Amino acid sequence: MTPPPTRRRRTGANGATPAHNLPRRGAVRRAQAITTYGVGSLIAVDQESFIVSGLDEAEQSWSHDESPRIHERRLARVLDVDYFRLPPASDDTSKDGLRVRRFPLMHFCPECNDLQRHRDFNPPAGGSVCGTCEVDLVPSRFVVACEAGHLGEFPYWQWVHRSTDRGATRAAQCGGKLKMRTSGRTSSLRSILVSCACGQAPEVSMEGSFRRSALKDLGLKCQGTRPWLGASVSARECGLPLRTLQRGSSAVWQPVLKSALSIPPWSDGRSDPLAEHWAALREYDAREQVEIYLKGAFKGKCPVPLDEVMALLDAEREEDPDSETATTFDHRYRALRNKEYERLRAGNDESEHSRNEQFVCESPLGDQSVLAPLGVTGPMLVKKLREVRALKAFTRLVDAESTTDSTEMPLSARPLRWLPAMEVRGEGVFLRLDEDRLGAWEKSVAVAARVERMRTAHQRVLEQRADDPNRVVPSPATPRMVLLHTLAHVLISEWSLEAGYPAAALRERLYAADDMAGVLVYTATSDSAGSLGGLVAQGEPETLGRTVRSAVRRAEWCSSDPLCMESEASGAGGINLAACHACVMLPETSCEHNNILLDRALLVGTPDDPRLGYFEGVLGQ
């Protein structure tokens, strides 16, 4: 999605230009700086292309007034940072913004057909037009990347001279000017023709440049370039194979996002002043040692009472994974989810806390026994919640869900104690599935065999996308996970019809493990579609029972049936079964797993085997 056209240059409150005196190139929403146009991503503004600079520049340039700190201790601890910062706001009154650099540097003039670096066209200051032809320059459509996250210019010289005896060496010595033109015969790569004025190599097309081994055959390897960090960071040869990509391809940049709900005792904000001191405080066990440290850190006047500090330290230690081997990031992140699940089950009465409490979860007043025939239990009304979503890193070529820490590219050249993040405040409904009924359903041979097909297909895709097949992340597909995931989707679709919510305004949060079987559906935006109590009202047992019945019955049929239900595989890589955009798929912002691992047959069964469905008995009621 291209941001809006460039608006007028920003000015301060008194009409003066900002202190950095840099031109404004466009505008993006705050949330897009985390999910779509984060550090290292390419952004198109009008006819120009830029790459978002790293956090090293942001640390110096982001205004503390427009990019305030936010705190979520549990998530900060897992990500090993002290705090988070909101990206700068983007409007006509803002004094700061995201810093970007021009990339790719290779440009093409559609008038004279020259293909060269941007500065060699002698454009006017701040412009992107050919100094000779005075027409807008077109950024290179092609870039190269490796699975370690590096990004570079497409090697046009080597590509043109690949048929010569000395290949890349000849290209470096020829001194000719590159030309690019389109034949107009087709819209394929075959019609994009590149030539060199040296006359030593014939005109060649871009056909074949996207082959996996195309650049490897030229003897080219990744040089470790990181253009988002600027020229001050020297590149070190990476050595991994390079792949050609379209500049606008989703494979060029995929965010690694991590999120957490604010739950007691961290959700009232009273612990925020201690954000940068927790690492030191955890080193002390004795109350006297903690007191001495706080007096020194705050010059004798700590904003948090000592009793509360000790209680918070005890709560933090409780979240440590039990196993001594559970020290990986995945184990710590899973422990974070487990604690949320426990808190959602236990609840948190609003009357027992101050008005600053950001997590209020109460049991509904109605009779919950009406949900027993559905196999649903434990509904909770989450009247207030706060979620923090942080951009941990990014990947290129490799699917962010299949990556290991070794393939993630950090957001800065040096370690920083903060990450960019967004906070969402809203409401939601939490429900669980009956463990006894779920356990009996999971043991079905037919259910296990159906999910195993999905798991095998997903594992194959993960292995294909991973840089090292020996370190591939195992697929999370289990009967419980696929059932909960599909149930969350049909509930969101049902509430978008019955309660007036746009589907994109709701989001799922799954709690699927051996000791967890719950779903939280909550408002995913902080605008007018979010927090007016309408979603919480849907959690009352009688209303929730009608919703589940209606959602399951609606999932029984799809406008693409019988093809959808009888499909042996659907979606990219065959990761889904009975799931398509006409039945259970949702907007990407609503789904935790990018619309994969879905199968409505696990809800309602198939015509040949109705017993596959967890809600088989509901259809006849």
XYZ file of C-alpha atoms in Angstrom:
621
model
C 0.000 0.000 0.000
C 1.423 3.340 -1.031
C 1.272 6.176 1.500
C -0.589 9.384 0.686
C 1.096 11.929 -1.600
C 3.609 14.304 -0.112
C 2.035 17.050 1.947
C 3.394 20.463 2.684
C 6.581 20.741 4.712
C 5.948 20.622 8.398
C 6.386 23.698 10.495
C 6.570 24.288 14.194
C 3.978 26.035 16.278
C 5.444 29.415 15.427
C 5.750 28.698 11.713
C 9.474 27.861 11.820
C 10.808 24.826 10.050
C 11.840 21.845 12.192
C 15.331 21.812 13.624
C 16.502 18.962 11.408
C 15.378 20.872 8.279
C 14.672 17.707 6.294
C 11.945 17.587 3.656
C 8.831 15.559 4.304
C 8.378 12.763 1.772
C 5.022 11.319 2.780
C 2.989 10.043 5.692
C 2.130 6.663 7.191
C -0.026 5.741 10.130
C 1.682 5.132 13.431
C 0.777 1.455 13.478
C 2.255 0.962 9.998
C 5.686 1.849 11.370
C 5.499 -1.478 13.214
C 3.647 -3.767 10.836
C 4.257 -2.539 7.274
C 6.930 0.173 7.089
C 9.219 -0.779 9.933
C 13.005 -0.507 10.093
C 14.632 -2.008 6.998
C 11.477 -2.029 4.871
C 11.046 -0.341 1.496
C 8.461 2.384 1.154
C 7.171 3.926 -2.071
C 6.287 7.615 -2.020
C 4.921 8.933 -5.302
C 7.596 8.021 -7.895
C 10.385 7.517 -5.359
C 11.563 4.603 -3.231
C 13.141 4.733 0.234
C 14.276 2.389 2.975
C 13.403 3.113 6.605
C 16.516 3.874 8.678
C 17.605 1.866 11.718
C 16.966 2.609 15.359
C 20.448 4.083 15.828
C 19.193 7.223 14.073
C 15.783 6.987 15.690
C 17.336 7.076 19.158
C 18.781 10.490 18.373
C 16.012 11.869 16.168
C 12.694 10.696 17.617
C 11.255 13.449 19.768
C 10.370 12.319 23.279
C 7.182 14.392 23.092
C 5.984 12.759 19.857
C 7.558 9.342 20.495
C 6.887 8.693 24.180
C 8.020 5.682 26.141
C 5.566 2.916 26.936
C 6.089 0.093 29.407
C 5.098 -3.546 29.539
C 7.459 -5.295 31.907
C 6.568 -8.881 30.992
C 7.180 -8.336 27.275
C 10.248 -6.175 27.870
C 11.752 -8.913 29.988
C 11.228 -11.576 27.301
C 12.704 -9.285 24.616
C 15.574 -8.201 26.899
C 14.883 -4.461 26.757
C 13.984 -1.853 29.369
C 11.083 -0.131 27.629
C 9.357 0.570 24.301
C 8.701 3.717 22.298
C 5.794 4.705 20.108
C 6.793 5.724 16.564
C 6.480 9.469 15.906
C 2.996 10.713 15.134
C 2.430 11.762 11.515
C 0.406 14.924 10.978
C 0.911 18.519 9.888
C 1.799 19.680 13.389
C 4.426 17.016 14.144
C 8.049 18.082 14.302
C 9.629 14.710 13.689
C 9.093 11.496 11.777
C 10.688 8.308 10.500
C 14.066 8.816 8.873
C 14.478 7.194 5.462
C 17.260 6.772 2.890
C 16.952 6.525 -0.839
C 17.026 2.903 -1.969
C 17.599 1.379 -4.417
C 20.139 3.867 -5.772
C 19.973 2.516 -9.341
C 17.396 4.474 -11.368
C 16.115 4.442 -14.909
C 15.126 7.385 -17.095
C 12.196 6.464 -19.366
C 13.165 9.230 -21.821
C 16.883 8.657 -22.472
C 16.862 5.029 -21.195
C 19.949 5.580 -19.021
C 20.332 3.151 -16.122
C 22.673 4.451 -13.448
C 22.932 5.642 -9.875
C 20.553 8.397 -8.828
C 23.241 11.029 -8.292
C 24.717 10.442 -11.772
C 21.547 11.905 -13.325
C 22.419 15.288 -11.746
C 18.934 15.772 -10.294
C 18.033 19.070 -8.605
C 18.420 19.227 -4.836
C 15.683 17.209 -3.185
C 14.282 16.050 -6.533
C 14.251 12.833 -8.498
C 14.229 13.883 -12.155
C 16.716 13.384 -14.936
C 18.954 16.459 -15.186
C 18.987 16.159 -18.988
C 15.461 15.056 -19.886
C 13.644 16.626 -16.914
C 11.357 13.619 -16.483
C 10.735 11.644 -13.319
C 13.247 8.905 -12.674
C 12.029 5.360 -11.989
C 13.725 3.417 -9.155
C 15.045 -0.008 -10.049
C 12.302 -2.615 -9.880
C 14.774 -5.269 -8.770
C 16.811 -5.756 -5.606
C 18.752 -8.693 -4.180
C 18.601 -10.170 -0.697
C 19.889 -13.121 1.285
C 18.275 -15.229 3.981
C 20.366 -13.539 6.672
C 18.457 -10.296 6.041
C 20.959 -8.315 3.958
C 19.753 -6.225 1.025
C 21.558 -4.869 -2.025
C 21.334 -3.454 -5.521
C 20.684 -5.761 -8.437
C 24.050 -6.400 -10.232
C 23.082 -5.067 -13.666
C 26.690 -4.853 -14.896
C 27.411 -8.482 -14.101
C 24.075 -9.552 -15.561
C 24.746 -7.831 -18.879
C 28.305 -9.135 -19.152
C 27.587 -12.677 -18.014
C 28.175 -14.046 -21.517
C 31.680 -12.550 -21.765
C 34.762 -14.547 -20.948
C 35.656 -12.740 -17.734
C 32.158 -11.941 -16.504
C 32.250 -9.684 -13.452
C 35.884 -8.670 -14.037
C 35.083 -7.502 -17.551
C 32.065 -5.589 -16.243
C 34.216 -3.669 -13.786
C 36.684 -2.658 -16.499
C 34.455 -1.853 -19.467
C 33.453 1.666 -18.322
C 30.347 1.652 -20.514
C 27.013 3.233 -19.617
C 24.061 0.963 -19.035
C 20.788 1.361 -20.909
C 17.393 -0.121 -20.157
C 14.367 -0.283 -22.400
C 11.161 -2.264 -22.767
C 10.242 -3.918 -26.030
C 6.523 -3.623 -25.319
C 5.771 -7.026 -26.764
C 4.766 -8.601 -23.459
C 4.558 -7.644 -19.801
C 7.030 -10.337 -18.798
C 10.683 -10.054 -17.842
C 11.583 -11.014 -21.398
C 10.514 -7.561 -22.552
C 12.850 -5.723 -20.145
C 16.133 -5.339 -22.008
C 19.454 -4.116 -20.583
C 22.553 -3.251 -22.623
C 25.974 -1.707 -22.134
C 27.462 1.008 -24.353
C 30.857 -0.749 -24.303
C 29.651 -3.045 -27.084
C 31.448 -6.049 -25.583
C 28.240 -7.803 -24.552
C 24.916 -8.276 -26.346
C 21.666 -6.764 -25.124
C 20.070 -9.152 -22.635
C 16.662 -9.463 -21.051
C 15.860 -9.863 -17.370
C 14.348 -13.275 -18.028
C 15.841 -15.881 -15.726
C 17.071 -13.390 -13.143
C 14.634 -14.755 -10.549
C 15.968 -18.302 -10.674
C 17.328 -19.436 -7.322
C 20.770 -20.056 -8.787
C 20.791 -17.152 -11.262
C 23.211 -14.983 -9.275
C 25.134 -17.925 -7.895
C 25.945 -18.940 -11.473
C 27.551 -15.511 -11.905
C 29.826 -16.185 -8.945
C 28.107 -13.581 -6.804
C 27.655 -13.893 -3.057
C 26.105 -11.640 -0.466
C 28.440 -8.836 0.615
C 26.507 -8.139 3.814
C 25.197 -4.694 2.821
C 22.706 -3.053 5.198
C 21.582 0.176 3.513
C 19.095 1.043 6.283
C 22.031 1.604 8.652
C 23.816 4.069 6.357
C 27.394 4.321 5.156
C 28.786 4.568 8.684
C 28.295 0.816 9.157
C 30.776 -1.151 7.075
C 29.577 -4.261 5.276
C 31.125 -7.646 5.977
C 30.939 -10.381 3.378
C 28.100 -12.695 4.267
C 28.729 -15.400 1.675
C 25.136 -16.643 1.470
C 23.448 -17.024 -1.941
C 21.617 -13.978 -3.269
C 18.073 -13.991 -4.607
C 16.499 -11.482 -6.969
C 13.257 -9.918 -5.731
C 10.741 -7.378 -6.932
C 11.138 -4.179 -4.938
C 7.533 -4.380 -3.731
C 7.556 -8.087 -2.887
C 6.383 -9.121 0.568
C 9.475 -11.351 0.789
C 11.686 -8.236 0.924
C 10.586 -7.485 4.502
C 8.611 -9.472 7.041
C 8.231 -8.167 10.594
C 8.871 -10.308 13.655
C 6.170 -9.052 16.010
C 5.732 -10.062 19.629
C 2.900 -9.001 21.901
C 1.677 -9.289 25.476
C -1.371 -8.323 27.487
C -0.884 -6.099 30.503
C -2.016 -8.162 33.488
C -1.727 -7.626 37.252
C 0.444 -6.742 39.035
C 1.969 -4.840 36.106
C -1.193 -3.412 34.572
C -1.803 -0.368 36.788
C 1.313 1.495 35.621
C 2.729 1.961 39.132
C 5.837 -0.059 38.288
C 6.756 2.071 35.248
C 9.296 4.299 37.072
C 11.343 1.172 37.817
C 11.557 0.096 34.164
C 15.310 0.588 33.827
C 16.143 -0.892 37.219
C 14.608 -4.374 37.122
C 17.752 -6.095 35.838
C 19.690 -4.736 38.832
C 16.899 -5.359 41.327
C 16.649 -9.035 40.380
C 20.192 -9.529 41.633
C 19.074 -8.916 45.208
C 17.096 -11.317 47.372
C 17.166 -9.510 50.697
C 14.749 -6.683 51.406
C 17.553 -4.588 52.905
C 19.639 -4.850 49.725
C 16.698 -3.766 47.571
C 16.052 -0.807 49.854
C 19.685 0.318 49.677
C 19.683 0.092 45.879
C 16.460 2.100 45.550
C 17.761 4.848 47.814
C 20.856 5.180 45.662
C 19.021 4.992 42.339
C 16.321 7.538 43.274
C 18.382 9.628 45.677
C 16.416 8.530 48.691
C 12.879 9.021 47.313
C 11.610 5.989 45.410
C 8.208 6.581 43.725
C 7.145 2.980 44.458
C 6.719 1.737 48.050
C 9.210 -0.915 49.076
C 6.483 -3.475 49.823
C 5.169 -3.153 46.281
C 8.653 -3.498 44.815
C 9.183 -6.759 46.714
C 5.770 -8.056 45.596
C 6.610 -7.230 41.974
C 9.958 -9.013 42.239
C 8.200 -12.099 43.610
C 5.656 -11.980 40.764
C 8.418 -11.704 38.188
C 10.303 -14.690 39.550
C 7.104 -16.724 39.450
C 7.031 -16.336 35.661
C 10.464 -17.900 35.215
C 10.161 -21.170 33.258
C 10.273 -24.142 35.620
C 12.687 -26.274 33.627
C 16.380 -25.457 33.769
C 16.587 -26.164 30.037
C 13.714 -23.818 29.199
C 15.929 -20.841 28.561
C 15.237 -20.231 24.850
C 13.168 -17.330 23.656
C 10.309 -19.642 22.612
C 10.089 -21.145 26.097
C 10.055 -17.733 27.754
C 7.448 -16.413 25.331
C 5.284 -19.485 25.950
C 5.540 -18.887 29.705
C 4.260 -15.360 29.096
C 1.158 -16.767 27.366
C 0.607 -19.294 30.149
C 0.454 -16.515 32.725
C -2.069 -14.592 30.638
C -4.233 -17.714 30.382
C -4.186 -18.170 34.147
C -5.175 -14.547 34.715
C -7.973 -14.677 32.139
C -9.369 -17.780 33.839
C -9.129 -16.279 37.327
C -10.515 -12.863 36.458
C -9.899 -9.486 38.015
C -12.809 -7.556 39.509
C -12.841 -3.850 38.614
C -14.179 -2.821 42.044
C -11.016 -4.109 43.737
C -8.632 -1.848 41.857
C -7.919 1.768 41.110
C -9.141 3.638 38.071
C -5.671 3.232 36.552
C -6.083 -0.531 36.273
C -5.726 -1.534 32.616
C -6.967 -5.123 32.967
C -10.499 -5.799 34.167
C -11.825 -9.326 33.637
C -15.088 -10.448 35.280
C -17.355 -13.468 35.201
C -20.707 -12.910 33.453
C -23.858 -12.656 35.553
C -25.900 -15.187 33.553
C -26.219 -18.932 34.028
C -23.155 -20.541 32.454
C -24.743 -23.990 32.392
C -26.474 -23.100 29.125
C -23.080 -23.430 27.425
C -22.439 -26.987 28.648
C -24.191 -28.713 25.693
C -21.897 -26.764 23.356
C -18.694 -27.940 25.006
C -17.878 -24.321 25.911
C -17.040 -23.235 29.435
C -15.547 -20.436 31.502
C -16.626 -17.319 29.565
C -15.103 -14.114 30.914
C -15.931 -10.508 30.134
C -12.696 -8.596 29.578
C -14.001 -5.081 30.102
C -10.599 -3.415 29.894
C -7.390 -4.665 28.353
C -4.165 -3.282 27.004
C -1.955 -5.045 24.494
C 1.576 -3.993 23.552
C 2.912 -5.154 20.167
C 6.629 -4.721 19.631
C 8.750 -5.008 16.500
C 11.528 -7.373 17.609
C 13.357 -7.791 14.279
C 12.660 -8.577 10.630
C 13.468 -11.227 8.066
C 13.951 -11.377 4.321
C 13.104 -14.351 2.098
C 12.475 -16.464 5.204
C 8.984 -16.721 6.649
C 8.974 -14.897 9.985
C 7.033 -17.765 11.596
C 9.572 -20.371 10.480
C 12.700 -18.469 11.407
C 15.096 -18.926 14.276
C 16.851 -16.090 16.083
C 19.905 -16.612 13.872
C 18.023 -15.520 10.749
C 16.424 -12.441 12.282
C 17.986 -9.106 11.392
C 18.201 -6.696 14.359
C 16.870 -3.164 14.039
C 20.121 -1.409 14.963
C 23.860 -1.815 14.478
C 24.507 -1.821 18.223
C 22.412 -3.227 21.072
C 19.758 -0.824 22.318
C 17.640 -1.022 25.430
C 14.361 -0.272 23.669
C 12.212 -1.324 20.708
C 9.438 0.393 18.726
C 5.968 -0.739 19.748
C 2.270 0.056 19.631
C -0.284 -0.201 22.401
C -3.919 -1.106 21.875
C -6.593 -0.553 24.492
C -9.947 -2.240 24.168
C -12.182 -5.014 25.400
C -12.832 -8.648 24.647
C -14.499 -11.973 25.362
C -12.573 -14.989 26.626
C -13.897 -18.544 26.499
C -12.556 -22.055 27.000
C -13.463 -25.485 25.681
C -14.485 -28.266 28.040
C -11.322 -30.275 28.753
C -13.072 -33.650 29.112
C -15.016 -33.327 25.885
C -12.004 -31.874 24.077
C -9.731 -34.680 25.295
C -12.126 -37.361 24.043
C -12.483 -35.615 20.671
C -8.695 -35.272 20.253
C -8.230 -39.030 20.659
C -10.288 -39.758 17.557
C -8.163 -41.489 14.913
C -9.957 -39.644 12.095
C -9.338 -36.243 13.726
C -5.657 -36.974 14.321
C -5.186 -38.211 10.751
C -6.824 -35.115 9.274
C -4.701 -32.722 11.310
C -1.572 -34.745 10.550
C -2.079 -33.976 6.851
C -2.071 -30.274 7.652
C 0.907 -30.563 9.979
C 2.950 -32.466 7.391
C 2.177 -29.899 4.692
C 3.034 -27.024 7.036
C 6.275 -28.663 8.142
C 7.276 -29.134 4.518
C 6.672 -25.450 3.812
C 8.671 -24.429 6.884
C 11.599 -26.580 5.770
C 11.503 -25.089 2.285
C 11.555 -21.545 3.666
C 14.130 -22.067 6.410
C 17.792 -21.363 5.776
C 18.877 -24.458 7.711
C 16.519 -27.483 7.583
C 18.163 -28.863 10.731
C 17.014 -25.852 12.767
C 13.515 -25.490 11.379
C 10.774 -24.544 13.839
C 8.250 -27.376 14.370
C 4.739 -26.786 13.118
C 2.271 -25.802 15.873
C -0.548 -27.766 14.182
C -2.432 -29.975 16.653
C -6.131 -30.917 16.744
C -6.628 -28.519 19.657
C -4.831 -25.621 17.962
C -6.615 -25.982 14.612
C -10.006 -26.303 16.327
C -9.494 -23.208 18.487
C -8.115 -21.245 15.548
C -11.077 -22.063 13.308
C -13.547 -21.394 16.136
C -12.021 -17.956 16.691
C -12.435 -17.146 13.005
C -16.105 -18.124 12.821
C -16.841 -16.174 16.020
C -15.193 -13.047 14.618
C -17.180 -13.432 11.395
C -20.394 -13.918 13.373
C -19.832 -10.879 15.583
C -19.041 -8.770 12.526
C -22.548 -9.628 11.277
C -24.557 -9.648 14.500
C -22.824 -7.002 16.615
C -21.867 -4.529 13.911
C -18.094 -4.849 14.217
C -15.920 -4.745 11.110
C -14.006 -8.016 10.973
C -10.736 -6.060 10.748
C -11.562 -4.368 14.079
C -11.470 -7.686 15.948
C -8.473 -9.879 16.642
C -7.870 -13.358 17.988
C -5.455 -14.492 20.674
C -5.102 -18.256 20.958
C -4.138 -20.242 24.033
C -3.582 -23.748 22.667
C -1.285 -26.173 24.487
C -1.544 -29.353 26.525
C -2.654 -27.331 29.536
C -4.502 -24.536 27.696
C -7.607 -24.477 25.507
C -8.888 -20.935 25.276
C -9.656 -18.132 22.843
C -9.665 -14.394 23.428
C -11.431 -12.264 20.827
C -10.818 -8.575 21.425
C -10.912 -5.205 19.743
C -7.763 -4.716 17.693
C -8.087 -1.007 17.070
C -8.271 2.008 19.346
C -10.689 4.004 17.199
C -14.476 4.275 17.306
C -14.874 0.605 16.375
C -13.203 -0.413 19.595
C -14.195 0.079 23.202
C -17.825 0.962 23.713
C -18.939 -2.223 25.485
C -20.571 -3.861 22.479
C -18.169 -6.780 22.369
C -18.297 -7.438 26.107
C -22.091 -7.714 25.869
C -21.649 -10.660 23.512
C -19.988 -12.659 26.294
C -23.099 -13.162 28.420
C -23.851 -16.926 28.429
C -27.216 -16.843 26.667
C -25.963 -14.444 23.982
C -22.712 -16.360 23.603
C -24.610 -19.639 23.270
C -26.742 -18.239 20.441
C -23.622 -16.856 18.771
C -21.745 -20.164 18.900
C -24.733 -22.067 17.513
C -25.233 -19.563 14.718
C -21.523 -19.480 13.872
C -21.256 -23.260 13.737
C -24.357 -23.614 11.592
C -23.080 -20.923 9.252
C -19.770 -22.805 8.979
C -21.631 -25.928 7.886
C -22.042 -24.494 4.396
C -19.775 -22.486 2.140
C -20.611 -20.921 -1.207
C -17.641 -22.820 -2.618
C -18.955 -26.205 -1.493
C -18.609 -29.019 -2.320
C -15.113 -28.065 -3.519
C -14.184 -26.321 -0.265
C -15.288 -29.111 2.096
C -14.016 -31.970 -0.074
C -10.686 -30.366 -0.925
C -7.648 -32.493 -0.117
C -5.614 -29.324 0.449
C -6.143 -25.586 0.110
C -4.163 -22.414 0.547
C -0.487 -21.871 -0.211
C 1.370 -25.139 0.291
C -1.831 -27.032 1.091
C -1.676 -25.928 4.739
C -5.467 -25.492 5.078
C -8.199 -28.030 4.371
C -11.844 -26.915 4.387
C -11.153 -23.186 4.539
C -11.401 -20.394 1.986
C -12.192 -16.690 1.744
C -15.887 -17.492 1.348
C -16.148 -19.180 4.746
C -13.574 -18.831 7.540
C -10.657 -16.688 6.373
C -10.303 -13.212 7.901
C -8.407 -9.976 7.222
C -4.714 -10.491 7.975
C -4.830 -7.989 10.836
C -7.299 -10.225 12.683
C -5.380 -13.503 12.489
C -2.335 -14.542 14.508
C -1.265 -17.167 11.976
C -1.709 -15.501 8.582
C -4.860 -17.471 7.720
C -3.199 -20.876 7.815
C -4.008 -24.050 9.793
C -7.771 -23.701 9.360
C -10.347 -26.449 8.829
C -14.069 -25.976 9.453
C -14.552 -29.748 9.155
C -13.155 -29.954 12.685
C -16.087 -27.793 13.779
C -18.951 -29.435 11.883
C -17.568 -32.663 10.408
C -17.799 -33.740 6.785
C -20.801 -35.248 4.950
C -19.012 -38.599 5.013
C -17.918 -38.397 8.649
C -19.912 -35.963 10.820
C -18.103 -37.235 13.944
C -15.023 -35.245 12.920
C -16.736 -32.105 14.181
C -16.305 -31.028 17.790
C -19.733 -29.359 17.568
C -21.425 -32.324 15.866
C -24.296 -32.404 18.335
C -24.984 -28.672 18.035
C -26.220 -28.876 14.456
C -29.289 -30.875 15.396
C -30.315 -28.641 18.294
